[in-house]
Amino acid sequence: MRSWLGAGLLALVLVAAPLKQVFASALTQVGVLYPQDEFLLSFGVSGLVADVLVKPGHKVRAGQPLVRLDTQLQEVEQQRRRLIVDDQVEQDVLTQRLAVLTGQLQRAEQLFAQSRSISLDDLERLRLEHITLEGRLLQLQNEKRLAQLEYQAVQLDIALHSLRAPADGQVIEVQPSRGEWARQGEPVLRLVNISQLRLKLNVPDGLARRLVAEQAISVNIEGQQTVMGALVFISPVADPASGLVELHINLANPDGVLRPGSKASINLEHLQ
């Protein structure tokens, strides 16, 4: 009788152990770590690659130049536009002529009003010349403004030939080499910032309804270490097939110890 009871108890223990593991597994939801910032960079213009300033693995700062296209033609055009903007000779001459002509016109109008010692035709000719000169000076000033805008446009075009980091991060992939042709809009460099990671996973709808934004959640990284994260996104829509809701959890990773692409999990039992 005792032997029968002992055998039964042993069988229950053997069955309970895997059931416990299955139950624990059901309470664990697994997701994948993603970099919070990931950039696939391309040029806004096409051109010949002149310099590749970084390699995969390099850490860069926001605004740092990464790849440069050849700008020899644009630089020549920039110099030409600069000369036009800086050239003040004609404008200075016209300004001086206008000042002299203004004095002549004022004296002529006084003479005509006082003694008629100047003919009306001569007076009208001076007035017309004064109007013409004023118009030419105004036109030249507008041309200078246009030249300044065109000079700024060339500067912007040159800036478009330099690919800069939009944020701090680490270079993962560089496509072109020096001397190759880079096409407008085609990816040439991949940059990620892993100082902040985001865990994306799915949980049952019933549990998601009890969670709140910015809630602190314990995250297990592939069974090796546990870190605390902040819940930043709860999808307002559940998957109609599975009834699961997507969550996003932000994790601080200042030392770069956690690797994007790794799996991580949360225990639903702790969130009940």
PDB file of C-alpha atoms in Angstrom:
ATOM      1  CA  MET A   1       0.000   0.000   0.000  1.00  0.00           C
ATOM      2  CA  ARG A   2       2.806   2.416   0.960  1.00  0.00           C
ATOM      3  CA  SER A   3       4.739   1.535  -2.141  1.00  0.00           C
ATOM      4  CA  TRP A   4       1.666   2.300  -4.243  1.00  0.00           C
ATOM      5  CA  LEU A   5       1.245   5.707  -2.545  1.00  0.00           C
ATOM      6  CA  GLY A   6       4.909   6.494  -2.984  1.00  0.00           C
ATOM      7  CA  ALA A   7       4.776   5.642  -6.661  1.00  0.00           C
ATOM      8  CA  GLY A   8       1.708   7.862  -7.088  1.00  0.00           C
ATOM      9  CA  LEU A   9       3.346  10.792  -5.357  1.00  0.00           C
ATOM     10  CA  LEU A  10       6.445  10.393  -7.491  1.00  0.00           C
ATOM     11  CA  ALA A  11       4.314  10.405 -10.640  1.00  0.00           C
ATOM     12  CA  LEU A  12       2.552  13.603  -9.510  1.00  0.00           C
ATOM     13  CA  VAL A  13       5.895  15.296  -8.893  1.00  0.00           C
ATOM     14  CA  LEU A  14       7.194  14.264 -12.295  1.00  0.00           C
ATOM     15  CA  VAL A  15       4.063  15.591 -13.994  1.00  0.00           C
ATOM     16  CA  ALA A  16       3.908  18.800 -11.937  1.00  0.00           C
ATOM     17  CA  ALA A  17       7.469  19.864 -12.764  1.00  0.00           C
ATOM     18  CA  PRO A  18       6.959  20.240 -16.536  1.00  0.00           C
ATOM     19  CA  LEU A  19       3.496  21.744 -15.962  1.00  0.00           C
ATOM     20  CA  LYS A  20       5.100  24.395 -13.777  1.00  0.00           C
ATOM     21  CA  GLN A  21       7.588  25.131 -16.542  1.00  0.00           C
ATOM     22  CA  VAL A  22       4.811  25.393 -19.117  1.00  0.00           C
ATOM     23  CA  PHE A  23       2.822  27.732 -16.846  1.00  0.00           C
ATOM     24  CA  ALA A  24       5.868  29.908 -16.244  1.00  0.00           C
ATOM     25  CA  SER A  25       6.533  29.991 -19.983  1.00  0.00           C
ATOM     26  CA  ALA A  26       2.952  31.074 -20.658  1.00  0.00           C
ATOM     27  CA  LEU A  27       3.405  33.978 -18.245  1.00  0.00           C
ATOM     28  CA  THR A  28       6.489  35.212 -20.108  1.00  0.00           C
ATOM     29  CA  GLN A  29       6.158  37.362 -23.196  1.00  0.00           C
ATOM     30  CA  VAL A  30       9.212  37.702 -25.436  1.00  0.00           C
ATOM     31  CA  GLY A  31      10.043  40.621 -27.700  1.00  0.00           C
ATOM     32  CA  VAL A  32      12.956  42.095 -29.615  1.00  0.00           C
ATOM     33  CA  LEU A  33      15.163  45.069 -28.769  1.00  0.00           C
ATOM     34  CA  TYR A  34      15.363  47.876 -31.339  1.00  0.00           C
ATOM     35  CA  PRO A  35      17.448  51.059 -31.381  1.00  0.00           C
ATOM     36  CA  GLN A  36      15.256  54.018 -30.527  1.00  0.00           C
ATOM     37  CA  ASP A  37      16.885  56.043 -33.316  1.00  0.00           C
ATOM     38  CA  GLU A  38      17.900  54.447 -36.599  1.00  0.00           C
ATOM     39  CA  PHE A  39      18.695  56.429 -39.747  1.00  0.00           C
ATOM     40  CA  LEU A  40      19.109  55.309 -43.340  1.00  0.00           C
ATOM     41  CA  LEU A  41      20.797  58.354 -44.856  1.00  0.00           C
ATOM     42  CA  SER A  42      20.893  59.473 -48.477  1.00  0.00           C
ATOM     43  CA  PHE A  43      21.882  62.563 -50.467  1.00  0.00           C
ATOM     44  CA  GLY A  44      19.380  65.112 -51.712  1.00  0.00           C
ATOM     45  CA  VAL A  45      21.446  65.438 -54.913  1.00  0.00           C
ATOM     46  CA  SER A  46      23.400  63.074 -57.129  1.00  0.00           C
ATOM     47  CA  GLY A  47      27.157  63.340 -57.446  1.00  0.00           C
ATOM     48  CA  LEU A  48      30.605  61.803 -57.379  1.00  0.00           C
ATOM     49  CA  VAL A  49      31.801  60.684 -53.949  1.00  0.00           C
ATOM     50  CA  ALA A  50      34.854  62.749 -53.036  1.00  0.00           C
ATOM     51  CA  ASP A  51      35.437  61.694 -49.407  1.00  0.00           C
ATOM     52  CA  VAL A  52      34.142  58.957 -47.108  1.00  0.00           C
ATOM     53  CA  LEU A  53      34.982  60.264 -43.648  1.00  0.00           C
ATOM     54  CA  VAL A  54      33.726  57.371 -41.489  1.00  0.00           C
ATOM     55  CA  LYS A  55      33.790  53.593 -41.359  1.00  0.00           C
ATOM     56  CA  PRO A  56      31.441  51.019 -39.826  1.00  0.00           C
ATOM     57  CA  GLY A  57      31.820  51.111 -36.061  1.00  0.00           C
ATOM     58  CA  HIS A  58      32.733  54.787 -35.848  1.00  0.00           C
ATOM     59  CA  LYS A  59      30.859  56.817 -33.248  1.00  0.00           C
ATOM     60  CA  VAL A  60      29.764  60.224 -34.501  1.00  0.00           C
ATOM     61  CA  ARG A  61      28.204  63.374 -33.105  1.00  0.00           C
ATOM     62  CA  ALA A  62      25.176  65.245 -34.430  1.00  0.00           C
ATOM     63  CA  GLY A  63      26.144  67.502 -37.342  1.00  0.00           C
ATOM     64  CA  GLN A  64      29.411  65.689 -38.048  1.00  0.00           C
ATOM     65  CA  PRO A  65      30.159  65.265 -41.797  1.00  0.00           C
ATOM     66  CA  LEU A  66      30.075  61.635 -42.906  1.00  0.00           C
ATOM     67  CA  VAL A  67      30.355  61.556 -46.693  1.00  0.00           C
ATOM     68  CA  ARG A  68      31.119  64.380 -49.145  1.00  0.00           C
ATOM     69  CA  LEU A  69      30.358  64.663 -52.837  1.00  0.00           C
ATOM     70  CA  ASP A  70      32.560  66.541 -55.296  1.00  0.00           C
ATOM     71  CA  THR A  71      31.724  70.274 -55.313  1.00  0.00           C
ATOM     72  CA  GLN A  72      34.347  71.741 -57.679  1.00  0.00           C
ATOM     73  CA  LEU A  73      31.751  73.023 -60.147  1.00  0.00           C
ATOM     74  CA  GLN A  74      29.577  74.468 -57.373  1.00  0.00           C
ATOM     75  CA  GLU A  75      32.582  76.197 -55.777  1.00  0.00           C
ATOM     76  CA  VAL A  76      33.463  77.920 -59.059  1.00  0.00           C
ATOM     77  CA  GLU A  77      29.862  79.095 -59.371  1.00  0.00           C
ATOM     78  CA  GLN A  78      29.981  80.276 -55.761  1.00  0.00           C
ATOM     79  CA  GLN A  79      33.053  82.392 -56.489  1.00  0.00           C
ATOM     80  CA  ARG A  80      31.377  83.879 -59.567  1.00  0.00           C
ATOM     81  CA  ARG A  81      28.266  84.796 -57.569  1.00  0.00           C
ATOM     82  CA  ARG A  82      30.406  86.245 -54.801  1.00  0.00           C
ATOM     83  CA  LEU A  83      32.149  88.565 -57.274  1.00  0.00           C
ATOM     84  CA  ILE A  84      28.794  89.798 -58.561  1.00  0.00           C
ATOM     85  CA  VAL A  85      27.548  90.454 -55.030  1.00  0.00           C
ATOM     86  CA  ASP A  86      30.726  92.270 -54.012  1.00  0.00           C
ATOM     87  CA  ASP A  87      30.961  94.385 -57.170  1.00  0.00           C
ATOM     88  CA  GLN A  88      29.728  97.859 -56.096  1.00  0.00           C
ATOM     89  CA  VAL A  89      31.415  99.947 -58.809  1.00  0.00           C
ATOM     90  CA  GLU A  90      28.370 100.624 -61.010  1.00  0.00           C
ATOM     91  CA  GLN A  91      26.105 101.209 -58.012  1.00  0.00           C
ATOM     92  CA  ASP A  92      28.570 103.700 -56.500  1.00  0.00           C
ATOM     93  CA  VAL A  93      28.933 105.571 -59.806  1.00  0.00           C
ATOM     94  CA  LEU A  94      25.166 105.776 -60.274  1.00  0.00           C
ATOM     95  CA  THR A  95      24.701 106.994 -56.701  1.00  0.00           C
ATOM     96  CA  GLN A  96      27.231 109.807 -57.263  1.00  0.00           C
ATOM     97  CA  ARG A  97      25.682 110.757 -60.628  1.00  0.00           C
ATOM     98  CA  LEU A  98      22.237 110.846 -59.036  1.00  0.00           C
ATOM     99  CA  ALA A  99      23.484 113.132 -56.266  1.00  0.00           C
ATOM    100  CA  VAL A 100      24.980 115.559 -58.836  1.00  0.00           C
ATOM    101  CA  LEU A 101      21.901 115.416 -61.047  1.00  0.00           C
ATOM    102  CA  THR A 102      19.614 116.017 -58.064  1.00  0.00           C
ATOM    103  CA  GLY A 103      21.500 119.232 -57.291  1.00  0.00           C
ATOM    104  CA  GLN A 104      21.322 120.340 -60.920  1.00  0.00           C
ATOM    105  CA  LEU A 105      17.597 119.651 -61.062  1.00  0.00           C
ATOM    106  CA  GLN A 106      16.927 121.602 -57.866  1.00  0.00           C
ATOM    107  CA  ARG A 107      18.844 124.661 -59.144  1.00  0.00           C
ATOM    108  CA  ALA A 108      17.151 124.423 -62.527  1.00  0.00           C
ATOM    109  CA  GLU A 109      13.711 124.339 -60.913  1.00  0.00           C
ATOM    110  CA  GLN A 110      14.603 127.415 -58.826  1.00  0.00           C
ATOM    111  CA  LEU A 111      15.813 129.315 -61.897  1.00  0.00           C
ATOM    112  CA  PHE A 112      12.737 128.380 -63.862  1.00  0.00           C
ATOM    113  CA  ALA A 113      10.430 129.425 -61.019  1.00  0.00           C
ATOM    114  CA  GLN A 114      12.231 132.751 -60.377  1.00  0.00           C
ATOM    115  CA  SER A 115      13.327 134.098 -63.745  1.00  0.00           C
ATOM    116  CA  ARG A 116      12.561 131.604 -66.478  1.00  0.00           C
ATOM    117  CA  SER A 117      16.275 131.757 -67.320  1.00  0.00           C
ATOM    118  CA  ILE A 118      16.114 128.040 -68.234  1.00  0.00           C
ATOM    119  CA  SER A 119      13.737 126.713 -70.810  1.00  0.00           C
ATOM    120  CA  LEU A 120      10.960 124.302 -69.901  1.00  0.00           C
ATOM    121  CA  ASP A 121      12.387 121.763 -72.364  1.00  0.00           C
ATOM    122  CA  ASP A 122      15.758 121.795 -70.563  1.00  0.00           C
ATOM    123  CA  LEU A 123      14.004 121.441 -67.218  1.00  0.00           C
ATOM    124  CA  GLU A 124      11.883 118.528 -68.448  1.00  0.00           C
ATOM    125  CA  ARG A 125      15.015 116.878 -69.867  1.00  0.00           C
ATOM    126  CA  LEU A 126      16.724 117.087 -66.463  1.00  0.00           C
ATOM    127  CA  ARG A 127      13.632 115.696 -64.767  1.00  0.00           C
ATOM    128  CA  LEU A 128      13.474 112.775 -67.211  1.00  0.00           C
ATOM    129  CA  GLU A 129      17.173 112.059 -66.779  1.00  0.00           C
ATOM    130  CA  HIS A 130      16.734 112.129 -62.998  1.00  0.00           C
ATOM    131  CA  ILE A 131      13.797 109.695 -63.163  1.00  0.00           C
ATOM    132  CA  THR A 132      15.740 107.393 -65.506  1.00  0.00           C
ATOM    133  CA  LEU A 133      18.790 107.411 -63.257  1.00  0.00           C
ATOM    134  CA  GLU A 134      16.686 106.703 -60.150  1.00  0.00           C
ATOM    135  CA  GLY A 135      15.035 103.799 -61.933  1.00  0.00           C
ATOM    136  CA  ARG A 136      18.378 102.366 -63.068  1.00  0.00           C
ATOM    137  CA  LEU A 137      19.776 102.615 -59.532  1.00  0.00           C
ATOM    138  CA  LEU A 138      16.715 100.872 -58.113  1.00  0.00           C
ATOM    139  CA  GLN A 139      17.005  98.172 -60.773  1.00  0.00           C
ATOM    140  CA  LEU A 140      20.659  97.654 -59.926  1.00  0.00           C
ATOM    141  CA  GLN A 141      19.823  97.344 -56.214  1.00  0.00           C
ATOM    142  CA  ASN A 142      17.241  94.685 -57.030  1.00  0.00           C
ATOM    143  CA  GLU A 143      19.802  92.872 -59.181  1.00  0.00           C
ATOM    144  CA  LYS A 144      22.159  92.874 -56.203  1.00  0.00           C
ATOM    145  CA  ARG A 145      19.468  91.376 -53.982  1.00  0.00           C
ATOM    146  CA  LEU A 146      18.812  88.697 -56.605  1.00  0.00           C
ATOM    147  CA  ALA A 147      22.544  87.986 -56.883  1.00  0.00           C
ATOM    148  CA  GLN A 148      22.715  87.622 -53.091  1.00  0.00           C
ATOM    149  CA  LEU A 149      19.853  85.108 -53.150  1.00  0.00           C
ATOM    150  CA  GLU A 150      21.539  83.176 -55.967  1.00  0.00           C
ATOM    151  CA  TYR A 151      24.771  83.154 -53.971  1.00  0.00           C
ATOM    152  CA  GLN A 152      22.898  81.743 -50.975  1.00  0.00           C
ATOM    153  CA  ALA A 153      21.311  79.120 -53.243  1.00  0.00           C
ATOM    154  CA  VAL A 154      24.777  77.973 -54.360  1.00  0.00           C
ATOM    155  CA  GLN A 155      25.845  77.756 -50.707  1.00  0.00           C
ATOM    156  CA  LEU A 156      22.814  75.586 -49.936  1.00  0.00           C
ATOM    157  CA  ASP A 157      23.605  73.411 -52.954  1.00  0.00           C
ATOM    158  CA  ILE A 158      27.146  72.901 -51.669  1.00  0.00           C
ATOM    159  CA  ALA A 159      25.751  72.016 -48.236  1.00  0.00           C
ATOM    160  CA  LEU A 160      23.556  69.352 -49.872  1.00  0.00           C
ATOM    161  CA  HIS A 161      26.759  67.705 -51.152  1.00  0.00           C
ATOM    162  CA  SER A 162      27.807  66.952 -47.574  1.00  0.00           C
ATOM    163  CA  LEU A 163      26.017  64.190 -45.666  1.00  0.00           C
ATOM    164  CA  ARG A 164      25.930  64.957 -41.930  1.00  0.00           C
ATOM    165  CA  ALA A 165      24.844  62.946 -38.917  1.00  0.00           C
ATOM    166  CA  PRO A 166      21.299  63.930 -37.854  1.00  0.00           C
ATOM    167  CA  ALA A 167      22.004  62.771 -34.283  1.00  0.00           C
ATOM    168  CA  ASP A 168      24.649  61.159 -32.117  1.00  0.00           C
ATOM    169  CA  GLY A 169      25.134  57.509 -32.994  1.00  0.00           C
ATOM    170  CA  GLN A 170      27.287  54.767 -34.425  1.00  0.00           C
ATOM    171  CA  VAL A 171      27.866  53.994 -38.088  1.00  0.00           C
ATOM    172  CA  ILE A 172      26.673  50.492 -39.003  1.00  0.00           C
ATOM    173  CA  GLU A 173      27.031  50.454 -42.766  1.00  0.00           C
ATOM    174  CA  VAL A 174      28.586  52.625 -45.473  1.00  0.00           C
ATOM    175  CA  GLN A 175      27.689  51.866 -49.094  1.00  0.00           C
ATOM    176  CA  PRO A 176      29.768  54.051 -51.450  1.00  0.00           C
ATOM    177  CA  SER A 177      33.515  54.309 -51.836  1.00  0.00           C
ATOM    178  CA  ARG A 178      35.516  57.286 -53.014  1.00  0.00           C
ATOM    179  CA  GLY A 179      35.115  57.797 -56.750  1.00  0.00           C
ATOM    180  CA  GLU A 180      31.734  56.045 -56.963  1.00  0.00           C
ATOM    181  CA  TRP A 181      28.542  57.737 -58.096  1.00  0.00           C
ATOM    182  CA  ALA A 182      25.909  58.398 -55.438  1.00  0.00           C
ATOM    183  CA  ARG A 183      22.353  58.751 -56.695  1.00  0.00           C
ATOM    184  CA  GLN A 184      19.843  61.131 -55.200  1.00  0.00           C
ATOM    185  CA  GLY A 185      17.633  59.412 -52.624  1.00  0.00           C
ATOM    186  CA  GLU A 186      19.539  56.102 -52.601  1.00  0.00           C
ATOM    187  CA  PRO A 187      20.736  55.015 -49.110  1.00  0.00           C
ATOM    188  CA  VAL A 188      24.471  55.422 -48.604  1.00  0.00           C
ATOM    189  CA  LEU A 189      24.888  55.112 -44.836  1.00  0.00           C
ATOM    190  CA  ARG A 190      23.136  53.511 -41.873  1.00  0.00           C
ATOM    191  CA  LEU A 191      23.410  55.138 -38.447  1.00  0.00           C
ATOM    192  CA  VAL A 192      21.965  53.949 -35.128  1.00  0.00           C
ATOM    193  CA  ASN A 193      21.829  55.400 -31.643  1.00  0.00           C
ATOM    194  CA  ILE A 194      21.828  52.600 -29.065  1.00  0.00           C
ATOM    195  CA  SER A 195      22.013  54.784 -25.949  1.00  0.00           C
ATOM    196  CA  GLN A 196      18.259  54.208 -25.758  1.00  0.00           C
ATOM    197  CA  LEU A 197      16.637  50.927 -26.823  1.00  0.00           C
ATOM    198  CA  ARG A 198      13.006  50.023 -27.300  1.00  0.00           C
ATOM    199  CA  LEU A 199      11.556  46.601 -26.528  1.00  0.00           C
ATOM    200  CA  LYS A 200       8.594  45.713 -28.736  1.00  0.00           C
ATOM    201  CA  LEU A 201       6.351  42.834 -27.681  1.00  0.00           C
ATOM    202  CA  ASN A 202       2.717  41.733 -27.473  1.00  0.00           C
ATOM    203  CA  VAL A 203       0.579  40.931 -24.420  1.00  0.00           C
ATOM    204  CA  PRO A 204      -3.028  39.799 -23.943  1.00  0.00           C
ATOM    205  CA  ASP A 205      -5.624  42.549 -24.274  1.00  0.00           C
ATOM    206  CA  GLY A 206      -6.905  41.985 -20.737  1.00  0.00           C
ATOM    207  CA  LEU A 207      -3.493  42.695 -19.278  1.00  0.00           C
ATOM    208  CA  ALA A 208      -2.862  45.679 -21.558  1.00  0.00           C
ATOM    209  CA  ARG A 209      -5.998  47.353 -20.192  1.00  0.00           C
ATOM    210  CA  ARG A 210      -4.457  47.412 -16.710  1.00  0.00           C
ATOM    211  CA  LEU A 211      -1.208  49.035 -17.815  1.00  0.00           C
ATOM    212  CA  VAL A 212      -0.503  52.767 -17.881  1.00  0.00           C
ATOM    213  CA  ALA A 213       2.004  54.876 -19.794  1.00  0.00           C
ATOM    214  CA  GLU A 214       5.370  55.516 -18.104  1.00  0.00           C
ATOM    215  CA  GLN A 215       4.827  52.507 -15.841  1.00  0.00           C
ATOM    216  CA  ALA A 216       8.103  50.947 -14.661  1.00  0.00           C
ATOM    217  CA  ILE A 217       8.528  47.369 -15.895  1.00  0.00           C
ATOM    218  CA  SER A 218      11.244  44.826 -15.184  1.00  0.00           C
ATOM    219  CA  VAL A 219      12.784  43.402 -18.369  1.00  0.00           C
ATOM    220  CA  ASN A 220      14.880  40.251 -18.610  1.00  0.00           C
ATOM    221  CA  ILE A 221      17.549  40.316 -21.320  1.00  0.00           C
ATOM    222  CA  GLU A 222      17.875  36.775 -22.761  1.00  0.00           C
ATOM    223  CA  GLY A 223      17.958  35.303 -19.276  1.00  0.00           C
ATOM    224  CA  GLN A 224      21.253  37.032 -18.471  1.00  0.00           C
ATOM    225  CA  GLN A 225      20.398  40.287 -16.716  1.00  0.00           C
ATOM    226  CA  THR A 226      17.386  42.262 -15.567  1.00  0.00           C
ATOM    227  CA  VAL A 227      16.926  45.981 -16.186  1.00  0.00           C
ATOM    228  CA  MET A 228      14.135  48.435 -15.529  1.00  0.00           C
ATOM    229  CA  GLY A 229      12.303  50.080 -18.404  1.00  0.00           C
ATOM    230  CA  ALA A 230       9.485  52.575 -18.912  1.00  0.00           C
ATOM    231  CA  LEU A 231       6.319  51.679 -20.787  1.00  0.00           C
ATOM    232  CA  VAL A 232       5.938  54.382 -23.459  1.00  0.00           C
ATOM    233  CA  PHE A 233       3.397  52.938 -25.879  1.00  0.00           C
ATOM    234  CA  ILE A 234       0.274  50.808 -25.577  1.00  0.00           C
ATOM    235  CA  SER A 235      -1.352  50.142 -28.922  1.00  0.00           C
ATOM    236  CA  PRO A 236      -4.972  51.292 -29.033  1.00  0.00           C
ATOM    237  CA  VAL A 237      -5.722  48.388 -31.389  1.00  0.00           C
ATOM    238  CA  ALA A 238      -5.613  44.664 -30.559  1.00  0.00           C
ATOM    239  CA  ASP A 239      -4.712  42.089 -33.178  1.00  0.00           C
ATOM    240  CA  PRO A 240      -8.065  40.576 -34.265  1.00  0.00           C
ATOM    241  CA  ALA A 241      -6.598  37.094 -34.738  1.00  0.00           C
ATOM    242  CA  SER A 242      -4.622  36.695 -31.513  1.00  0.00           C
ATOM    243  CA  GLY A 243      -6.171  39.354 -29.273  1.00  0.00           C
ATOM    244  CA  LEU A 244      -2.691  40.605 -28.411  1.00  0.00           C
ATOM    245  CA  VAL A 245      -1.738  44.261 -27.945  1.00  0.00           C
ATOM    246  CA  GLU A 246       1.637  45.718 -28.892  1.00  0.00           C
ATOM    247  CA  LEU A 247       3.719  47.395 -26.175  1.00  0.00           C
ATOM    248  CA  HIS A 248       6.854  49.509 -26.405  1.00  0.00           C
ATOM    249  CA  ILE A 249       9.216  49.713 -23.432  1.00  0.00           C
ATOM    250  CA  ASN A 250      12.162  52.131 -23.392  1.00  0.00           C
ATOM    251  CA  LEU A 251      15.432  50.946 -21.861  1.00  0.00           C
ATOM    252  CA  ALA A 252      18.423  53.122 -20.999  1.00  0.00           C
ATOM    253  CA  ASN A 253      21.633  51.791 -22.534  1.00  0.00           C
ATOM    254  CA  PRO A 254      24.286  54.499 -21.973  1.00  0.00           C
ATOM    255  CA  ASP A 255      27.211  52.063 -22.005  1.00  0.00           C
ATOM    256  CA  GLY A 256      25.999  50.188 -25.084  1.00  0.00           C
ATOM    257  CA  VAL A 257      25.927  46.868 -23.205  1.00  0.00           C
ATOM    258  CA  LEU A 258      22.511  45.866 -24.549  1.00  0.00           C
ATOM    259  CA  ARG A 259      22.525  44.895 -28.214  1.00  0.00           C
ATOM    260  CA  PRO A 260      19.703  45.719 -30.631  1.00  0.00           C
ATOM    261  CA  GLY A 261      18.247  42.601 -32.198  1.00  0.00           C
ATOM    262  CA  SER A 262      18.546  40.632 -28.964  1.00  0.00           C
ATOM    263  CA  LYS A 263      15.504  39.068 -27.363  1.00  0.00           C
ATOM    264  CA  ALA A 264      14.111  40.254 -24.060  1.00  0.00           C
ATOM    265  CA  SER A 265      11.065  39.290 -22.029  1.00  0.00           C
ATOM    266  CA  ILE A 266       8.734  40.442 -19.286  1.00  0.00           C
ATOM    267  CA  ASN A 267       6.956  38.285 -16.712  1.00  0.00           C
ATOM    268  CA  LEU A 268       3.202  38.801 -16.859  1.00  0.00           C
ATOM    269  CA  GLU A 269       2.767  37.400 -13.356  1.00  0.00           C
ATOM    270  CA  HIS A 270       4.465  40.499 -11.947  1.00  0.00           C
ATOM    271  CA  LEU A 271       2.053  42.726 -13.863  1.00  0.00           C
ATOM    272  CA  GLN A 272      -1.162  41.032 -12.799  1.00  0.00           C
TER     273      GLN A 272
END
